[in-house]
Amino acid sequence: IPRPSSLIEDSPKKPLTLACFFCRKRKIACQSPPAGSLDRSCNQCSKRKLKCVYPATSRRGIRPRVYDLTDDLFRRPSVSVSL
């Protein structure tokens, strides 16, 4: 069965847009500057004349779980053997 062309993704996916730290903190829309611009400030930081800093990586997806040794001790029921 031929698939409609609208379901086939021929165009490359657009890059993931990350919000700068200021916009993340305020939970506001962060519009990153165009790729070729010299000023790398987003629209919100430009209005406020702030230094615009972006995170190095995205926080999306499954994060690895951090295990703590003290958590393991509290989860196991203590079994005492009496003779």
XYZ file of C-alpha atoms in Angstrom:
83
model
C 0.000 0.000 0.000
C 1.594 3.300 -1.024
C 1.876 5.823 1.774
C 0.728 9.399 1.288
C 3.568 11.857 0.875
C 2.340 13.876 3.853
C 3.278 11.044 6.229
C 6.797 10.646 4.895
C 9.336 12.933 6.507
C 11.657 14.078 3.736
C 12.717 17.348 5.302
C 15.288 17.330 8.096
C 13.971 17.985 11.586
C 14.513 21.486 12.880
C 17.075 21.784 15.689
C 15.918 21.674 19.276
C 15.476 25.177 20.643
C 16.692 25.653 24.186
C 15.557 28.474 26.421
C 18.188 30.599 28.143
C 18.506 30.462 31.934
C 16.655 33.763 32.446
C 13.657 32.643 30.391
C 13.624 29.252 32.112
C 13.578 30.889 35.521
C 10.740 33.268 34.572
C 8.982 30.547 32.490
C 8.566 32.870 29.536
C 8.981 32.369 25.799
C 12.594 32.521 24.684
C 13.138 33.343 21.039
C 16.739 32.628 20.169
C 18.479 34.972 17.739
C 19.029 34.050 14.085
C 21.991 31.762 13.418
C 24.100 34.416 11.687
C 23.617 37.311 14.113
C 26.560 38.668 16.093
C 24.479 39.331 19.216
C 23.544 35.959 20.730
C 20.963 37.393 23.162
C 17.359 36.230 23.014
C 14.504 38.705 22.644
C 13.760 38.788 26.395
C 17.386 39.382 27.447
C 17.828 42.007 24.720
C 14.861 44.005 26.064
C 16.278 43.907 29.583
C 19.934 44.325 28.524
C 20.939 41.151 30.354
C 23.680 38.672 29.573
C 21.969 35.786 27.779
C 23.389 32.396 28.767
C 22.179 29.138 27.252
C 22.623 25.673 28.816
C 25.175 23.357 27.227
C 22.774 20.422 26.882
C 19.065 19.777 26.808
C 17.225 18.478 29.874
C 14.682 16.587 27.786
C 14.398 12.826 27.852
C 14.973 10.229 30.507
C 17.519 11.240 33.077
C 19.686 8.617 34.758
C 18.558 7.829 38.277
C 21.015 8.632 41.017
C 21.214 6.010 43.711
C 22.266 6.802 47.234
C 23.665 4.181 49.584
C 21.526 5.462 52.455
C 18.351 4.908 50.401
C 19.237 1.244 50.024
C 19.597 0.792 53.784
C 16.162 2.243 54.500
C 14.347 0.219 51.866
C 15.505 -3.217 52.980
C 13.607 -4.656 55.883
C 15.933 -5.546 58.686
C 15.830 -9.226 59.476
C 17.095 -10.330 62.836
C 17.806 -13.969 63.448
C 17.152 -15.210 66.985
C 18.503 -18.523 68.143
